[in-house]
GROMACS .gro file of C-alpha atoms in nm:
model
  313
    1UNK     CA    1  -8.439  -0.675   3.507
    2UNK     CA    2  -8.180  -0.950   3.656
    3UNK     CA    3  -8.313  -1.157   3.929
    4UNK     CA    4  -8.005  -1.240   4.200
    5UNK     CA    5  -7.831  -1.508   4.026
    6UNK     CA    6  -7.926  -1.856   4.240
    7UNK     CA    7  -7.613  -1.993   4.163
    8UNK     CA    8  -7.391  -1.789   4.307
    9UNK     CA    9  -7.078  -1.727   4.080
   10UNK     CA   10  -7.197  -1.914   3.795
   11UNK     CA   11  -7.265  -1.639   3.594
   12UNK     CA   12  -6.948  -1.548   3.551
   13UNK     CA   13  -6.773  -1.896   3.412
   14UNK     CA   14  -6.908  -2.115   3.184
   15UNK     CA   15  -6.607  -2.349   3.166
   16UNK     CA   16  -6.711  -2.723   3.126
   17UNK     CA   17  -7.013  -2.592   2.890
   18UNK     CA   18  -7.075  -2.546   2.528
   19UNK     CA   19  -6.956  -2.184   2.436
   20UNK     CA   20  -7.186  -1.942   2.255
   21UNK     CA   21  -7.018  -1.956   1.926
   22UNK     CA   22  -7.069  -2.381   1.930
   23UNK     CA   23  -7.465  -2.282   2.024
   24UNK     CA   24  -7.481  -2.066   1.730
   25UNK     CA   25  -7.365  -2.286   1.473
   26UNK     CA   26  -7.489  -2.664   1.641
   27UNK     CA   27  -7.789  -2.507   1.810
   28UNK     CA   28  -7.939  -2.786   2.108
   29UNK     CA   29  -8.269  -2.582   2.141
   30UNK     CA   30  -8.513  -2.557   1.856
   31UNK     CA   31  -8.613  -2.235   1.956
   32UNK     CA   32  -8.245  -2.094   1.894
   33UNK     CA   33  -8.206  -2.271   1.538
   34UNK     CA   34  -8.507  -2.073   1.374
   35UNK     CA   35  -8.301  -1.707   1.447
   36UNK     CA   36  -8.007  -1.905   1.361
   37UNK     CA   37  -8.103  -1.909   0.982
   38UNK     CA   38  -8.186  -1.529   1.031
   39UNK     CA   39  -7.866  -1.435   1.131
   40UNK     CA   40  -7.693  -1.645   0.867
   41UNK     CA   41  -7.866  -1.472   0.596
   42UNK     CA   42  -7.746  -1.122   0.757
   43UNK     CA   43  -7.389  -1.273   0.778
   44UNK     CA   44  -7.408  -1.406   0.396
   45UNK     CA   45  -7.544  -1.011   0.272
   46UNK     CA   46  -7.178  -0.855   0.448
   47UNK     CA   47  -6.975  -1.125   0.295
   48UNK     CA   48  -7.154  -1.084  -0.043
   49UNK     CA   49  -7.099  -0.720   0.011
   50UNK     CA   50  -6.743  -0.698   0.114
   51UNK     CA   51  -6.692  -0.930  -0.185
   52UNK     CA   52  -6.846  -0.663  -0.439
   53UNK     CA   53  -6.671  -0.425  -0.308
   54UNK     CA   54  -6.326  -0.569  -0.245
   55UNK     CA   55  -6.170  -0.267  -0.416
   56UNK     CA   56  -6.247  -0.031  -0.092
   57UNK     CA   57  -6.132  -0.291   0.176
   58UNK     CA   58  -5.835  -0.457  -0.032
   59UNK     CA   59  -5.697  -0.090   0.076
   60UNK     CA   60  -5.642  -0.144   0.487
   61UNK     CA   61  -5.519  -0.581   0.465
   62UNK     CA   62  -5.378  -0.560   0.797
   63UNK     CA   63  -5.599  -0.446   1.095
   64UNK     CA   64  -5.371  -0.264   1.373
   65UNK     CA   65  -5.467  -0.223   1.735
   66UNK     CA   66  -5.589   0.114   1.677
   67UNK     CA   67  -5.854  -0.037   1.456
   68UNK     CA   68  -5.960  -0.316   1.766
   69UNK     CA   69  -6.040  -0.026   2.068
   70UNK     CA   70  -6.393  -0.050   1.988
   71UNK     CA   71  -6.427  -0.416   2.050
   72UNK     CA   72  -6.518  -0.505   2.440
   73UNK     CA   73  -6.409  -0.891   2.541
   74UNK     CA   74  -6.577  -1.070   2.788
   75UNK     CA   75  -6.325  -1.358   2.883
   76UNK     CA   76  -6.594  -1.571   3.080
   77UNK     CA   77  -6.837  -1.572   2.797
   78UNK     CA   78  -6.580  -1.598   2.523
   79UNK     CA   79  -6.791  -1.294   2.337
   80UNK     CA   80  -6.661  -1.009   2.158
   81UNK     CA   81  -6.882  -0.728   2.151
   82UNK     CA   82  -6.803  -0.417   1.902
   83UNK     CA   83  -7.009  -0.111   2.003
   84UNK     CA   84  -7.145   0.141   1.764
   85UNK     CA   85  -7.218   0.465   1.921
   86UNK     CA   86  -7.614   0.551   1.912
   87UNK     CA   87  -7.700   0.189   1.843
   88UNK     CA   88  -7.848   0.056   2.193
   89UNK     CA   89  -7.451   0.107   2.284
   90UNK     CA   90  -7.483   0.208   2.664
   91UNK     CA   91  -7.728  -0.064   2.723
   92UNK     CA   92  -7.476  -0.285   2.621
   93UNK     CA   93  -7.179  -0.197   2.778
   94UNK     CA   94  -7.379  -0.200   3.065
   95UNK     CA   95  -7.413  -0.579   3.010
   96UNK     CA   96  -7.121  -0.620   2.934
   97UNK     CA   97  -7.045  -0.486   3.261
   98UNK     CA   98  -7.237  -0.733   3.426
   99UNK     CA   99  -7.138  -1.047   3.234
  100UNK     CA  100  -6.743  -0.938   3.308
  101UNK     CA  101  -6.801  -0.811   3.681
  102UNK     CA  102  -6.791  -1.178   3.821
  103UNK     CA  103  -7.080  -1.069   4.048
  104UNK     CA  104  -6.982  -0.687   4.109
  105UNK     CA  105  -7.310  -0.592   3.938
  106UNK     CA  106  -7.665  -0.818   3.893
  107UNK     CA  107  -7.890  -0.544   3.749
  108UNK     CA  108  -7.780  -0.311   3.418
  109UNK     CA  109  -8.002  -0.016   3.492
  110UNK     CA  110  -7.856   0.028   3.838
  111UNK     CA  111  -7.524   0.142   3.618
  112UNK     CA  112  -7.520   0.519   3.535
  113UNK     CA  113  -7.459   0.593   3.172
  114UNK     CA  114  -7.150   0.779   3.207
  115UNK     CA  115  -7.021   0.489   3.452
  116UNK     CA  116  -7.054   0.257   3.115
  117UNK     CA  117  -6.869   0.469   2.901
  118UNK     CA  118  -6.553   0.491   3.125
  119UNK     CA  119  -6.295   0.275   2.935
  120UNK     CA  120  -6.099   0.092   3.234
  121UNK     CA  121  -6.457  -0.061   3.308
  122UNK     CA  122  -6.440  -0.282   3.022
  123UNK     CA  123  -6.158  -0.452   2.841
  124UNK     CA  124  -6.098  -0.407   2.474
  125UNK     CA  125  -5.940  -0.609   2.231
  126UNK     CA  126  -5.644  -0.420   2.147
  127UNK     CA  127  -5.474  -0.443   2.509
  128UNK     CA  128  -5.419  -0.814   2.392
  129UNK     CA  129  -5.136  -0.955   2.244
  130UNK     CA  130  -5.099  -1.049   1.872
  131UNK     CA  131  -5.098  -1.415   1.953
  132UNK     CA  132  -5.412  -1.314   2.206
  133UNK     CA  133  -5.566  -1.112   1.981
  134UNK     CA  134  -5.593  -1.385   1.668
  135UNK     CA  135  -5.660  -1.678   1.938
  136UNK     CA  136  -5.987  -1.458   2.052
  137UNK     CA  137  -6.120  -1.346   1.694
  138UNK     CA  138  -6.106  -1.705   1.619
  139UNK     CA  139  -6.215  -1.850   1.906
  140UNK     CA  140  -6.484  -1.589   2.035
  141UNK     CA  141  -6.865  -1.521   1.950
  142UNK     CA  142  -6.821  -1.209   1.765
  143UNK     CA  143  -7.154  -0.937   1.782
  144UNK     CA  144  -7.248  -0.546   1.685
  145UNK     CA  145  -7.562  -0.391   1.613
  146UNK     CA  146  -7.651  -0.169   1.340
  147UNK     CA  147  -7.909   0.061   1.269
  148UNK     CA  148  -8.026   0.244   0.952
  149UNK     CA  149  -7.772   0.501   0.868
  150UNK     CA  150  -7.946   0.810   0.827
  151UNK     CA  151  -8.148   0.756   1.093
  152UNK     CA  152  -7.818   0.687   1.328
  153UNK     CA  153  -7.644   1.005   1.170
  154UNK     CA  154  -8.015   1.215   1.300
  155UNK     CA  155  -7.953   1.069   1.619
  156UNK     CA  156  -7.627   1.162   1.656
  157UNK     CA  157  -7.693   1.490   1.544
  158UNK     CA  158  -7.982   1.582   1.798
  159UNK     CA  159  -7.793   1.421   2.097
  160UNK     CA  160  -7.468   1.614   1.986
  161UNK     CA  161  -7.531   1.912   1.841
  162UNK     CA  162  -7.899   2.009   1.978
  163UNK     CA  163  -7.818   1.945   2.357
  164UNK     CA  164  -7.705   2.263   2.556
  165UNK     CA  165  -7.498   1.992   2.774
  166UNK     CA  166  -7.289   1.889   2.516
  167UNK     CA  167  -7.014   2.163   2.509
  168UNK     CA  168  -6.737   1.962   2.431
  169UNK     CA  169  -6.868   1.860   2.104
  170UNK     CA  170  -7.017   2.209   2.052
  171UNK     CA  171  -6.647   2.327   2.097
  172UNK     CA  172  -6.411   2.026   1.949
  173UNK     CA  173  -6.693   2.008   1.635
  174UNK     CA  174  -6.891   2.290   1.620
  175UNK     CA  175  -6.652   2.616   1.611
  176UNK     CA  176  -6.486   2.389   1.339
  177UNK     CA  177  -6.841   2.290   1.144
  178UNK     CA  178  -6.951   2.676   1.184
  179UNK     CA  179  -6.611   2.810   1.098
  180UNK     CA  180  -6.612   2.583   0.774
  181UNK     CA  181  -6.991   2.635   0.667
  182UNK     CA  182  -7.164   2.940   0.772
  183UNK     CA  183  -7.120   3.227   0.596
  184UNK     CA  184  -7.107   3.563   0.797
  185UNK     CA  185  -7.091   3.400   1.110
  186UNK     CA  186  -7.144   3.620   1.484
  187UNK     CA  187  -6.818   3.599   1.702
  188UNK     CA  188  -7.051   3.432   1.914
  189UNK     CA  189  -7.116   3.155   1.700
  190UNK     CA  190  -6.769   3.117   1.608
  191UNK     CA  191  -6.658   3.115   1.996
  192UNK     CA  192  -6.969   2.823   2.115
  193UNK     CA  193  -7.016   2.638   1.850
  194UNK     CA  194  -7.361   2.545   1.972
  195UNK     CA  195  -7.611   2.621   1.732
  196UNK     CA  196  -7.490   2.365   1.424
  197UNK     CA  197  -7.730   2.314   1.122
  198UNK     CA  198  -7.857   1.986   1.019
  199UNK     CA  199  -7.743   2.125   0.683
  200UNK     CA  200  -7.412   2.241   0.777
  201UNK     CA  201  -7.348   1.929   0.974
  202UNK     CA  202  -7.410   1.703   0.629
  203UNK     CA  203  -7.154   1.974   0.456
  204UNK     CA  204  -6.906   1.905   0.686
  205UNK     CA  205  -6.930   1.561   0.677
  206UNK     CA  206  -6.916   1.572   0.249
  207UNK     CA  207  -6.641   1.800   0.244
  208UNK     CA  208  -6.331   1.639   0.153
  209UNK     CA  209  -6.154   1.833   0.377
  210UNK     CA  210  -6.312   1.640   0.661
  211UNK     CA  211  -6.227   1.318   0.561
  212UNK     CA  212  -5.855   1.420   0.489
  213UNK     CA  213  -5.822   1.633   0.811
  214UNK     CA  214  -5.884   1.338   1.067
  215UNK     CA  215  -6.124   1.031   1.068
  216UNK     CA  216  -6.503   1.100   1.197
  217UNK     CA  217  -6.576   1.132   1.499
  218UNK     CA  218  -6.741   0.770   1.655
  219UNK     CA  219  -7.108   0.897   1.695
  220UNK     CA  220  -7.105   0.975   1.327
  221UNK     CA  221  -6.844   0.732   1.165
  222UNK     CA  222  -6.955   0.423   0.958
  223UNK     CA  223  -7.003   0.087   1.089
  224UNK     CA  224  -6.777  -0.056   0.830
  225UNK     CA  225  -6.503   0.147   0.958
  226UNK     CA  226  -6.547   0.086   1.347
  227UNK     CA  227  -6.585  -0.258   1.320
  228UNK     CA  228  -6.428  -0.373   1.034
  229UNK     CA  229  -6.697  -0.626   0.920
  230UNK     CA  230  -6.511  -0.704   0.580
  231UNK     CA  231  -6.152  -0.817   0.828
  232UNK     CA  232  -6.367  -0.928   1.123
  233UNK     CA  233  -6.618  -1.199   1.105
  234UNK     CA  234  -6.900  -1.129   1.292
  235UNK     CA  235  -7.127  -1.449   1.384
  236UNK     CA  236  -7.431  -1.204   1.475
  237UNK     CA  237  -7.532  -0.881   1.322
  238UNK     CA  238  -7.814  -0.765   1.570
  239UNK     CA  239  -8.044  -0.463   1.453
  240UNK     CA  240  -8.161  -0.179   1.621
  241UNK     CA  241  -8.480  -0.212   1.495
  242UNK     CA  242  -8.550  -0.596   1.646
  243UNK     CA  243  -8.329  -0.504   1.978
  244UNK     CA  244  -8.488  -0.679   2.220
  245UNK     CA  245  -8.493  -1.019   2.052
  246UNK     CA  246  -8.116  -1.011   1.871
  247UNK     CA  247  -8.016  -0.897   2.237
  248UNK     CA  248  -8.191  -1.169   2.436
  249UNK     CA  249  -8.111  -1.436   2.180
  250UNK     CA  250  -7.697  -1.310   2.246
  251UNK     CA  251  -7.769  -1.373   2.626
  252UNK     CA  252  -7.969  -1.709   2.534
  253UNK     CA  253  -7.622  -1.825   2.348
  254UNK     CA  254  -7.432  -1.691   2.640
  255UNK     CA  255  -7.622  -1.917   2.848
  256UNK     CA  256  -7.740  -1.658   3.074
  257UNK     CA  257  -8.075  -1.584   2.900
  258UNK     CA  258  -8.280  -1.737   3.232
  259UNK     CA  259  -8.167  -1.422   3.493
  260UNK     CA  260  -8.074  -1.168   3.264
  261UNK     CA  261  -8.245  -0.971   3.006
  262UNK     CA  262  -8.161  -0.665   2.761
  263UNK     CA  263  -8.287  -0.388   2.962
  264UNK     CA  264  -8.579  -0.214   2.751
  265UNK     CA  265  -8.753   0.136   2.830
  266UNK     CA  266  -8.956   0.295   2.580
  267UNK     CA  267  -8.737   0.660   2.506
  268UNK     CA  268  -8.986   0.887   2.377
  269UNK     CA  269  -8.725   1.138   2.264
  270UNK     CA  270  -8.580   0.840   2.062
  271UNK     CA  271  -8.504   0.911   1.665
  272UNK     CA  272  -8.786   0.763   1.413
  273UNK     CA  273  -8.783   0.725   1.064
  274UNK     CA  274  -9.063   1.035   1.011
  275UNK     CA  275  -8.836   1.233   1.217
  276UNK     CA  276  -8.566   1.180   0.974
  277UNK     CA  277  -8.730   1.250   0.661
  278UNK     CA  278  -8.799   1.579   0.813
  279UNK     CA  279  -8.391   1.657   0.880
  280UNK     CA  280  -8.369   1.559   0.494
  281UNK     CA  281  -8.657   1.769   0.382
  282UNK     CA  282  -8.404   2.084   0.343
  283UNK     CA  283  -8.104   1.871   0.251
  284UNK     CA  284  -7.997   1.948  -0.156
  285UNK     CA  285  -8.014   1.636  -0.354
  286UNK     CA  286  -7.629   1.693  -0.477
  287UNK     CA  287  -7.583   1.686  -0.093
  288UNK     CA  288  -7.827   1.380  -0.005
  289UNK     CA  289  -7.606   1.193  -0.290
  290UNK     CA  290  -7.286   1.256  -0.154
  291UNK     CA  291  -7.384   1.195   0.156
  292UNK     CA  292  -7.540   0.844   0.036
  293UNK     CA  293  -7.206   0.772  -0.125
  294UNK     CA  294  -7.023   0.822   0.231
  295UNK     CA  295  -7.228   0.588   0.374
  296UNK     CA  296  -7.332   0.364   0.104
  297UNK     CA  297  -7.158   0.058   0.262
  298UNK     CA  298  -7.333   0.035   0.569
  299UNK     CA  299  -7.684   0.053   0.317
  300UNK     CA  300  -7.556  -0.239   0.146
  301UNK     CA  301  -7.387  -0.449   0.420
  302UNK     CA  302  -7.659  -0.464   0.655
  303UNK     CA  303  -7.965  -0.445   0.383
  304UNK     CA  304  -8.118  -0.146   0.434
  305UNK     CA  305  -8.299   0.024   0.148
  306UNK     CA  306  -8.207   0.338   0.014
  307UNK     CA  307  -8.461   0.552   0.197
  308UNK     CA  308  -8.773   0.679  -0.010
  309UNK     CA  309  -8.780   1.054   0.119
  310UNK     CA  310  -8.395   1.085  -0.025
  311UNK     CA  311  -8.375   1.237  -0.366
  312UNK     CA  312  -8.097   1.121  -0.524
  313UNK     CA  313  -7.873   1.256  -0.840
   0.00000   0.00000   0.00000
């Protein structure tokens, strides 16, 4: 939790000091240059990964604001946060709330979720100018986190589909996924939309239909397509799975490591590996490959091994 900042406004503006992306790269604590070599060798596997597979991003050369709405600026920092739904992304925001609100807020739990998700909160990349726009991609410490795919995709599921709450996704999604995949459907089902399959949830997201219809929804699209990591350079790659340091070791960069933290809390309804395997247990293996395929990129970019419960074609 943040401790009232004892220097008054200085959290907000760091002008005069080094900025994160100098720390990064000409590190003046020891402590920083040890994670430093880390998160080069996670920046080396997306190059070498875009590089293999230049054929699927020669496609899109030119990135258009559209592409940009998921990356949050924080001016004072000079950071550039992209945010990948179910990936630690409220937590976050909710930081990012606090490094941008020049003092408006000093602790990121006291923000309610829904608060962090409302877009005029935060400022995004693509309400820049061009000449803005290039000057801050350059310029700017550039950040997302990833987790493993599959086990992202689960979590997106449970929170979207399994969740009485939820009935704008259960109507927007899953009339559409029921329509589409069940046979012999009840009028009711058809009508709410609220009790999706794991199973018909992967068919939808195979069918080609889907993908020529309208791009995924955020919760369940890839990484490489939300942030762009083959266009974008990104000078940290923090994981899901080692949150709390890749967080703290952002804020360390930002120089504002000493009074605020990455606010941890121990979710016991959070998504696991075993709990995954189980989702896959009555997945087809023509239907675990395609599914692979869709999100093969994300495996590769970010080094995460094709997962052993997955039986492949």
């Amino acid at each position: 939790v943040m401790r009232r900042n004892p220097f008054g406004m200085d959290i907000c503006c760091r002008k005069g000091s080094r900025s994160p992306l100098q720390e990064l790269y000409n590190p003046t604590q020891v402590s920083l240059s040890s994670t430093a070599i880390l998160h080069q060798i996670r920046r080396d596997q997306v190059t070498d990964t875009c590089r293999a597979n230049s054929v699927s991003s020669r496609k899109r050369r030119v990135l258009t604001p559209n592409d940009l709405k998921h990356l949050v600026v924080d001016e004072d920092h000079e950071m550039i946060y992209c945010y990948v739904p179910k990936v630690a992304c409220t937590n976050w925001k909710r930081v990012m709330m606090v490094l941008t609100g020049r003092g408006k807020y000093s602790d990121p739990m006291e923000i309610p979720a829904n608060e962090a998700h409302v877009s005029s909160n935060l400022k995004t990349l693509n309400q820049y100018s061009i000449p803005e726009i290039n000057h801050r991609l350059k310029n700017y410490m550039k950040f997302l986190f990833v987790r493993e795919p599959f086990e992202r995709l689960v979590s997106a599921y449970r929170n979207k589909f399994t969740q009485k709450y939820n009935t704008s996704f259960h109507k927007r999604y899953g009339t559409k996924i029921v329509r589409r995949q069940r046979k012999n459907a009840t009028q009711e089902a058809l009508r709410k939309g609220d009790d999706v399959k794991f199973e018909e949830f992967v068919a939808y997201l195979i069918d080609p239909h889907t993908q020529r219809e309208e791009p995924f929804n955020e919760h369940w699209q890839t990484v490489f397509s939300l942030c762009h990591p083959c266009h974008i350079h990104y000078d940290l790659i923090g994981k899901y799975e080692t949150l709390e340091e890749d967080s703290n070791y952002i804020l360390q960069l930002a120089g504002v490591g000493n009074y605020l933290k990455f606010p941890t809390y121990a979710k016991s309804t959070r998504t696991t590996d075993e709990m995954t395997t189980e989702f896959f247990q009555n997945i087809s293996s023509e239907h675990q490959t395609q599914l692979y395929e869709v999100y093969k990129l994300d495996f590769l970019m970010f080094n995460y091994s094709v997962p052993s419960y997955l039986k492949l074609e």
